[in-house]
CSV table of C-alpha atoms in Angstrom, one decimal:
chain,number,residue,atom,x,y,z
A,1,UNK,CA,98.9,74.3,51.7
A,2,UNK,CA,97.5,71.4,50.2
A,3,UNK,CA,96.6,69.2,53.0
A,4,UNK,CA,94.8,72.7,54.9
A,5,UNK,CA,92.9,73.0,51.0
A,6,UNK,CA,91.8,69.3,51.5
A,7,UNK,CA,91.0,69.6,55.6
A,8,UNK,CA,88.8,73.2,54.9
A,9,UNK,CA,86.9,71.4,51.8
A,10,UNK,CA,86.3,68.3,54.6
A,11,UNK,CA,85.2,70.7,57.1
A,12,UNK,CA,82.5,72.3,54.6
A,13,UNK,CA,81.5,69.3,53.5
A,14,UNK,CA,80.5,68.0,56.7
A,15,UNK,CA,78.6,71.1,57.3
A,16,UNK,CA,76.4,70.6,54.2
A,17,UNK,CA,75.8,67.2,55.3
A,18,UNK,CA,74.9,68.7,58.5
A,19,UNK,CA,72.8,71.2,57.7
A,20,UNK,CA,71.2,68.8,54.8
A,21,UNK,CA,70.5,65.7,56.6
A,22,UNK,CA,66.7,66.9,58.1
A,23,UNK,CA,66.2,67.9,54.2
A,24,UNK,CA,66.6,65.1,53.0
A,25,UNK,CA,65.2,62.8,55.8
A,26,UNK,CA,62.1,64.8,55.2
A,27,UNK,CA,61.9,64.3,51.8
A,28,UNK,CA,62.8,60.6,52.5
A,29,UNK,CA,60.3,60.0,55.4
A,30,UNK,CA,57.0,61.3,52.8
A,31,UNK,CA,57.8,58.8,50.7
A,32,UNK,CA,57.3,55.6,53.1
A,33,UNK,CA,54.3,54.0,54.4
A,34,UNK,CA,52.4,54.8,56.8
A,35,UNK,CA,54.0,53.7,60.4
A,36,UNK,CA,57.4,53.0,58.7
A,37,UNK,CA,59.1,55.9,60.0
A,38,UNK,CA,57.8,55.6,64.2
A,39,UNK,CA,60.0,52.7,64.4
A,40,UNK,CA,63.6,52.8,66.2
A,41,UNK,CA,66.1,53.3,64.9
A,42,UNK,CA,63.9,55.4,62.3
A,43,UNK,CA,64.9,54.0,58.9
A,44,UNK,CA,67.0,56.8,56.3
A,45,UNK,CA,65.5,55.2,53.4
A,46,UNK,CA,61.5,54.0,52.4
A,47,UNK,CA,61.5,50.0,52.2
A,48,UNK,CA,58.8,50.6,49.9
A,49,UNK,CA,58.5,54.1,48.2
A,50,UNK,CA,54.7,55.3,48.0
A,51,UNK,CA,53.0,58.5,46.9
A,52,UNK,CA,49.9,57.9,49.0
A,53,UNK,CA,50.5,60.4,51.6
A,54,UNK,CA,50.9,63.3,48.4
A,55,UNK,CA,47.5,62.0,47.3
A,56,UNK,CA,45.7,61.9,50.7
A,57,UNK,CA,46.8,65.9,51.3
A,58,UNK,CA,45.2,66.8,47.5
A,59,UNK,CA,42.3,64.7,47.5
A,60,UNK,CA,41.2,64.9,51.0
A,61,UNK,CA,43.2,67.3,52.8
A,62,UNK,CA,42.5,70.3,50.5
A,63,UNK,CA,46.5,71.1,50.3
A,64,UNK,CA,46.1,72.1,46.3
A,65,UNK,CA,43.6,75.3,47.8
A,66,UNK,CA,46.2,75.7,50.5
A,67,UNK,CA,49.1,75.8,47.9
A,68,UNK,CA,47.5,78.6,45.6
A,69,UNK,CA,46.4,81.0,48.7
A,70,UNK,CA,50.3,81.0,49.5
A,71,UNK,CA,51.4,81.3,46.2
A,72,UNK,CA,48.4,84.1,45.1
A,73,UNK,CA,49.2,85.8,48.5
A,74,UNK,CA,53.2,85.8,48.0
A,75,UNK,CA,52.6,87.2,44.1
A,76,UNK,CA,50.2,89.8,45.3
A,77,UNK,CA,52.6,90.6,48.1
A,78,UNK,CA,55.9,90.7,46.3
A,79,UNK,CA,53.9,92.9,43.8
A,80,UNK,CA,52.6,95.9,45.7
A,81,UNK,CA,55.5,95.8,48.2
A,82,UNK,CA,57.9,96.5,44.5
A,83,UNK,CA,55.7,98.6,43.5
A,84,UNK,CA,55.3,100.7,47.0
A,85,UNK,CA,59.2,100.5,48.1
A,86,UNK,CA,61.1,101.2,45.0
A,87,UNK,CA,59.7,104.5,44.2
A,88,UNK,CA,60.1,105.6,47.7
A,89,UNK,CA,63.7,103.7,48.4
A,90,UNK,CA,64.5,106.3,44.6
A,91,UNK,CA,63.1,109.4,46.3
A,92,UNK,CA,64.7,108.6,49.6
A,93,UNK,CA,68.1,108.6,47.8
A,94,UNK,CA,67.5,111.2,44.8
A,95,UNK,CA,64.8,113.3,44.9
A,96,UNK,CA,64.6,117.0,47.2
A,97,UNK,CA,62.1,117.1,49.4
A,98,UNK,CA,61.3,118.9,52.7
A,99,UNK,CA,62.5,116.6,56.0
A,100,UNK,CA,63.8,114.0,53.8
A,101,UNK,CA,66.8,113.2,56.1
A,102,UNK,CA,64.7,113.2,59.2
A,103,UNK,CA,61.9,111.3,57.6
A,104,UNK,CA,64.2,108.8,56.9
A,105,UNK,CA,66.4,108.4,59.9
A,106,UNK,CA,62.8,108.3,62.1
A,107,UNK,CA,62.8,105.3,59.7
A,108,UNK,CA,65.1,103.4,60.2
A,109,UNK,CA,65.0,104.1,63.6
A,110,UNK,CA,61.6,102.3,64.2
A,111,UNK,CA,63.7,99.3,62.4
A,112,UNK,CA,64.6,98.3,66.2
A,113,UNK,CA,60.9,98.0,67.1
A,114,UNK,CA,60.1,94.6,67.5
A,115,UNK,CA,56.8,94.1,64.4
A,116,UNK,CA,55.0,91.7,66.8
A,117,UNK,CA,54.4,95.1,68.9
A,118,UNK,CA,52.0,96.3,65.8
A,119,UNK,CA,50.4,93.3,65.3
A,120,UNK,CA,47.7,93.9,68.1
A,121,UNK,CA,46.6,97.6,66.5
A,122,UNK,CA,47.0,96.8,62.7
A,123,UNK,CA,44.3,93.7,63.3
A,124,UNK,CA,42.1,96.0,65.5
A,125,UNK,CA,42.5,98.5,62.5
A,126,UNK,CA,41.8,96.4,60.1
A,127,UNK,CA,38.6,94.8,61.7
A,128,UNK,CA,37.2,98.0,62.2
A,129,UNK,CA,37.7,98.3,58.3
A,130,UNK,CA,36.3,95.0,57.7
A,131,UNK,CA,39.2,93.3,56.5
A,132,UNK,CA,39.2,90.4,58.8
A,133,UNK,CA,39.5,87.0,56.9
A,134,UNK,CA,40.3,88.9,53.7
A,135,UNK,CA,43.3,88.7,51.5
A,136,UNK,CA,43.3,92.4,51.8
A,137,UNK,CA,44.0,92.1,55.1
A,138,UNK,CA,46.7,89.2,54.6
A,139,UNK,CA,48.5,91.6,52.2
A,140,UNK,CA,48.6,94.7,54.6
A,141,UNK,CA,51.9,94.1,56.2
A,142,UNK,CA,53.3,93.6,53.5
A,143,UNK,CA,52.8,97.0,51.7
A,144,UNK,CA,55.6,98.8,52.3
A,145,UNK,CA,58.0,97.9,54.9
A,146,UNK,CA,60.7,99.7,56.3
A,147,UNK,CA,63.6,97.3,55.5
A,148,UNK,CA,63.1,97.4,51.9
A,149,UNK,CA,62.9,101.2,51.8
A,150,UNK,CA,66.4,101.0,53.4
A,151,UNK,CA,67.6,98.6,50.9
A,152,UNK,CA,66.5,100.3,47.8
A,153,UNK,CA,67.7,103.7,48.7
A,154,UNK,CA,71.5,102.6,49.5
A,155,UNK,CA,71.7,100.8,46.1
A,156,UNK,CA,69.9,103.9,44.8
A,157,UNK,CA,73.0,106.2,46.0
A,158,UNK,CA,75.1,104.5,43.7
A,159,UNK,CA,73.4,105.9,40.6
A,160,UNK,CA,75.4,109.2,39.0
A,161,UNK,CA,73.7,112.1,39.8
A,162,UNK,CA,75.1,113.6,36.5
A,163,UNK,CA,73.4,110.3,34.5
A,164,UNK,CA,70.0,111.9,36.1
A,165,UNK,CA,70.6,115.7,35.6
A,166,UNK,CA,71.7,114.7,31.6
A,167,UNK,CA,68.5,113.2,31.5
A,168,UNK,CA,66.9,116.0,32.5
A,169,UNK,CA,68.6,118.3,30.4
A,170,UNK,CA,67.1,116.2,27.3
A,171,UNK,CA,63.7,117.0,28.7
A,172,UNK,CA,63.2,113.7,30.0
A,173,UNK,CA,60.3,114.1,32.5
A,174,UNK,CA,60.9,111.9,36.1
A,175,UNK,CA,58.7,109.3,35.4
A,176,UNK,CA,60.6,108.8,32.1
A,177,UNK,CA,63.9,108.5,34.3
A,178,UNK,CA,62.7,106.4,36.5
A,179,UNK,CA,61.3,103.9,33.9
A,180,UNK,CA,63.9,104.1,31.4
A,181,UNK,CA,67.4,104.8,34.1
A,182,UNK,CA,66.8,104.2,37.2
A,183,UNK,CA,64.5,100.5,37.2
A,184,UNK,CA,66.9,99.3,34.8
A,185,UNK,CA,70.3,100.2,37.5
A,186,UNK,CA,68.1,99.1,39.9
A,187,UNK,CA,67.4,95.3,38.5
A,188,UNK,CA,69.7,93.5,41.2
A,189,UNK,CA,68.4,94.9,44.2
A,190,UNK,CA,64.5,95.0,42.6
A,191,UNK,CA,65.1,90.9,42.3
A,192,UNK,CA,66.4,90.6,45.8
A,193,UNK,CA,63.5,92.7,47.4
A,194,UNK,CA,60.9,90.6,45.5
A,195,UNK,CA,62.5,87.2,46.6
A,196,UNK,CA,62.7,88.7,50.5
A,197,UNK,CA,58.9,89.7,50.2
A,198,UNK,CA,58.1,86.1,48.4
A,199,UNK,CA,59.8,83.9,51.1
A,200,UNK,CA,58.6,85.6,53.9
A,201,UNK,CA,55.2,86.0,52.6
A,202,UNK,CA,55.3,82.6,51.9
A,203,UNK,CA,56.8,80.9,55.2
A,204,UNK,CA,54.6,83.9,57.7
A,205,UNK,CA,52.8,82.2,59.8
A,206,UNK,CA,51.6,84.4,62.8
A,207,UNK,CA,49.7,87.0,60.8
A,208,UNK,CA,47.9,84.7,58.7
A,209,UNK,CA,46.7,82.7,61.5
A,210,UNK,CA,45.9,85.7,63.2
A,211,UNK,CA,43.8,87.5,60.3
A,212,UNK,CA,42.5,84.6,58.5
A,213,UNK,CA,39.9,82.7,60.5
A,214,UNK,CA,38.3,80.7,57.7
A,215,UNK,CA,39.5,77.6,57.1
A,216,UNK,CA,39.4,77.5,53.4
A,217,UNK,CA,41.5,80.8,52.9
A,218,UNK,CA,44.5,79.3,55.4
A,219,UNK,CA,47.8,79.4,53.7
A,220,UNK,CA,50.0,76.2,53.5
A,221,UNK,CA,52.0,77.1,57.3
A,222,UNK,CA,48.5,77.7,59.2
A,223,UNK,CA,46.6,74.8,57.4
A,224,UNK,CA,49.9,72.4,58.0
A,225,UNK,CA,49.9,73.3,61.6
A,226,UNK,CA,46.3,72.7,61.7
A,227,UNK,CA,46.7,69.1,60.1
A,228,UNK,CA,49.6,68.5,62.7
A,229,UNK,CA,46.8,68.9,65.3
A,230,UNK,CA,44.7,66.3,63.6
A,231,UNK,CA,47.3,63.7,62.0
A,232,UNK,CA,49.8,64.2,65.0
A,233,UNK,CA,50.9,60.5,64.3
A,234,UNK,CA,51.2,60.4,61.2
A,235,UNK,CA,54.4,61.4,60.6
A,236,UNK,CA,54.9,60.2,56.9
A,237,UNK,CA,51.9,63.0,56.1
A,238,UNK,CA,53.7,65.5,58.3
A,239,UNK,CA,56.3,65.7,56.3
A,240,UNK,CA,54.9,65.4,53.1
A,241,UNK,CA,53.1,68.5,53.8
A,242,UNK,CA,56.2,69.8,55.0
A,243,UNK,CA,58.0,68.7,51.6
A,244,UNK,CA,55.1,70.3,49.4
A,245,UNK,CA,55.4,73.9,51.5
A,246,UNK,CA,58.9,73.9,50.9
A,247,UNK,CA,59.5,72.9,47.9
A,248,UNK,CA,58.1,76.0,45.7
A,249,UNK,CA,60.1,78.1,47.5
A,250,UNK,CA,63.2,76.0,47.7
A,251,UNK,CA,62.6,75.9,43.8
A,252,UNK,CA,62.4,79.5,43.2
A,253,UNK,CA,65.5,80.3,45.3
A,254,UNK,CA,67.6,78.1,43.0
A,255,UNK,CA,66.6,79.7,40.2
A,256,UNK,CA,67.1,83.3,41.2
A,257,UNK,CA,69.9,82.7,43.7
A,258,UNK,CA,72.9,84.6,41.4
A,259,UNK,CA,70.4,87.7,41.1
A,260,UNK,CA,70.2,87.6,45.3
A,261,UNK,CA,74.0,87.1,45.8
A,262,UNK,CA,74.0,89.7,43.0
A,263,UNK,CA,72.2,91.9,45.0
A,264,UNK,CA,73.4,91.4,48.0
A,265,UNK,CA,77.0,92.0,47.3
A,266,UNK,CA,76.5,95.4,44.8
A,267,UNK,CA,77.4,98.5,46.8
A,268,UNK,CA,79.8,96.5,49.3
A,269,UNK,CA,82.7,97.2,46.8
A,270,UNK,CA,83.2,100.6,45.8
A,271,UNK,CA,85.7,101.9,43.0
C-alpha cells in the first residue's frame, strides 16, 4: 500500500513537472540577455539575469496601455456579464413565467453552436451601430452568455423554495429576496462566473483583433501577437511579454482558486 502511495505521488509529481516546465522556462528565458536563449542546447537558467527586456515593452513598446485595456475590459466584462446572468440564471430556476422551460431548453440547445458562427453578424451589427474600435463593442459578447445562465440556474435549484415563500410571507418584496437570500446562497457560483468571464476576457484574442482596429486600444494577446510580427527574434522579449500577460491572471487564480473549486463542486453532492 505504501510503495503504490509513494509510486502515484511519483507519477503526479512528474506531471507537474511536466506540465510546469514551459512556465517556468518562460519566466526563465525573459530574464536573460538578448541572444542568450537562440543558442543550442537553449540554456534553463540566465548566465546573467537582466530586466531590460520588462523595460523595453513599458518604455517603448507601450505594454503598460496594453495591460490596462485588458485589465479595464476584463473588469467591465466580468461586471455586466454578473450583473446580466445572475438575475436571469435566478428567474430561470425560481421565478413563474410563460415558456420558461422552452425558453430555456432552446437555450441550452444553441450551447452546441459553434460562437465563431456569430462572429461574422454580431461585427456587421455592431458596425452598423458604430461600435467598431470601441470598448462597447469589445464588451458585447460578453453580456450575457448562455453558459453562465446554465450555471447560475442549477446552483440556483438548490435554494429551498420554502426559504423564498417565508420570505414572502414577511412581505419581503423580490428584489429584497434576491439581495438579502438569494446573492448571498449564491456567493460560490457568483465568484466562479466572475473568474470564467475574467480569464476569458482576458486571454480572447479573435474578437478583439477582429473589433479593435486601432492600435492603441489592442489588448495584451492582439498587441503581443503584433510585437511577435515585429521582434520575431527576439525571443527573450517574446516571452517577457508572454510572462507579463500571464501573470495577472495567474495571480488572480491563486488567490480565488478555493472559491472556484468551491463552486465548481457545490450541487455535485446532494444530501
Amino acid at each position: 500500500m505504501k510503495i503504490r502511495a509513494i509510486l502515484l505521488n511519483l507519477a503526479v509529481g512528474l506531471i507537474a513537472v511536466v506540465v510546469l516546465f514551459p512556465l517556468v522556462w518562460m519566466v526563465s528565458v525573459s530574464f536573460m540577455a538578448t541572444g542568450e536563449a537562440a543558442v543550442f542546447p537553449p540554456p534553463l537558467l540566465p548566465s546573467h539575469w537582466t530586466l531590460e527586456h520588462y523595460r523595453d515593452l513599458f518604455l517603448n513598446q507601450g505594454m503598460g496601455r496594453y495591460l490596462w485595456n485588458s485589465f479595464a475590459l476584463a473588469t467591465l466584462a466580468t461586471i455586466l456579464a454578473l450583473g446580466f446572468t445572475v438575475p436571469a440564471g435566478y428567474a430561470f430556476a425560481k421565478l413563474k413565467f410563460a415558456g420558461r422551460e422552452r425558453l430555456f431548453q432552446f437555450l441550452v440547445a444553441a450551447l452546441v453552436v459553434p460562437a465563431q458562427i456569430g462572429t461574422l453578424p454580431l461585427f456587421l451589427m455592431l458596425k452598423s451601430m458604430g461600435l467598431v474600435n470601441t470598448y462597447a463593442g469589445a464588451l458585447v459578447p460578453w453580456l450575457a452568455s448562455i453558459f453562465g445562465l446554465f450555471l447560475v440556474r442549477q446552483y440556483a435549484l438548490s435554494i429551498p423554495d420554502e426559504m423564498l415563500e417565508a420570505a414572502r410571507i414577511d412581505g419581503a418584496s423580490e428584489g429584497q429576496i434576491f439581495r438579502r437570500i438569494v446573492l448571498p446562497t449564491l456567493q460560490p457560483i457568483i465568484v466562479t462566473l466572475g473568474l470564467f468571464v475574467f480569464l476569458g476576457s482576458w486571454n480572447d484574442f479573435l474578437w478583439p483583433l477582429i473589433i479593435l482596429t486601432d492600435q492603441s486600444n489592442y489588448t495584451l494577446p492582439v498587441a503581443l501577437a503584433a510585437l511577435s510580427r515585429e521582434h520575431v527574434q527576439d525571443i527573450e522579449l517574446m516571452m517577457a511579454g508572454a510572462v507579463v500577460t500571464v501573470a495577472p491572471v495567474l495571480i488572480l487564480f491563486l488567490a480565488l482558486q478555493r472559491y472556484y473549486i468551491r463552486g465548481m463542486l457545490a450541487g455535485s453532492v446532494k444530501g
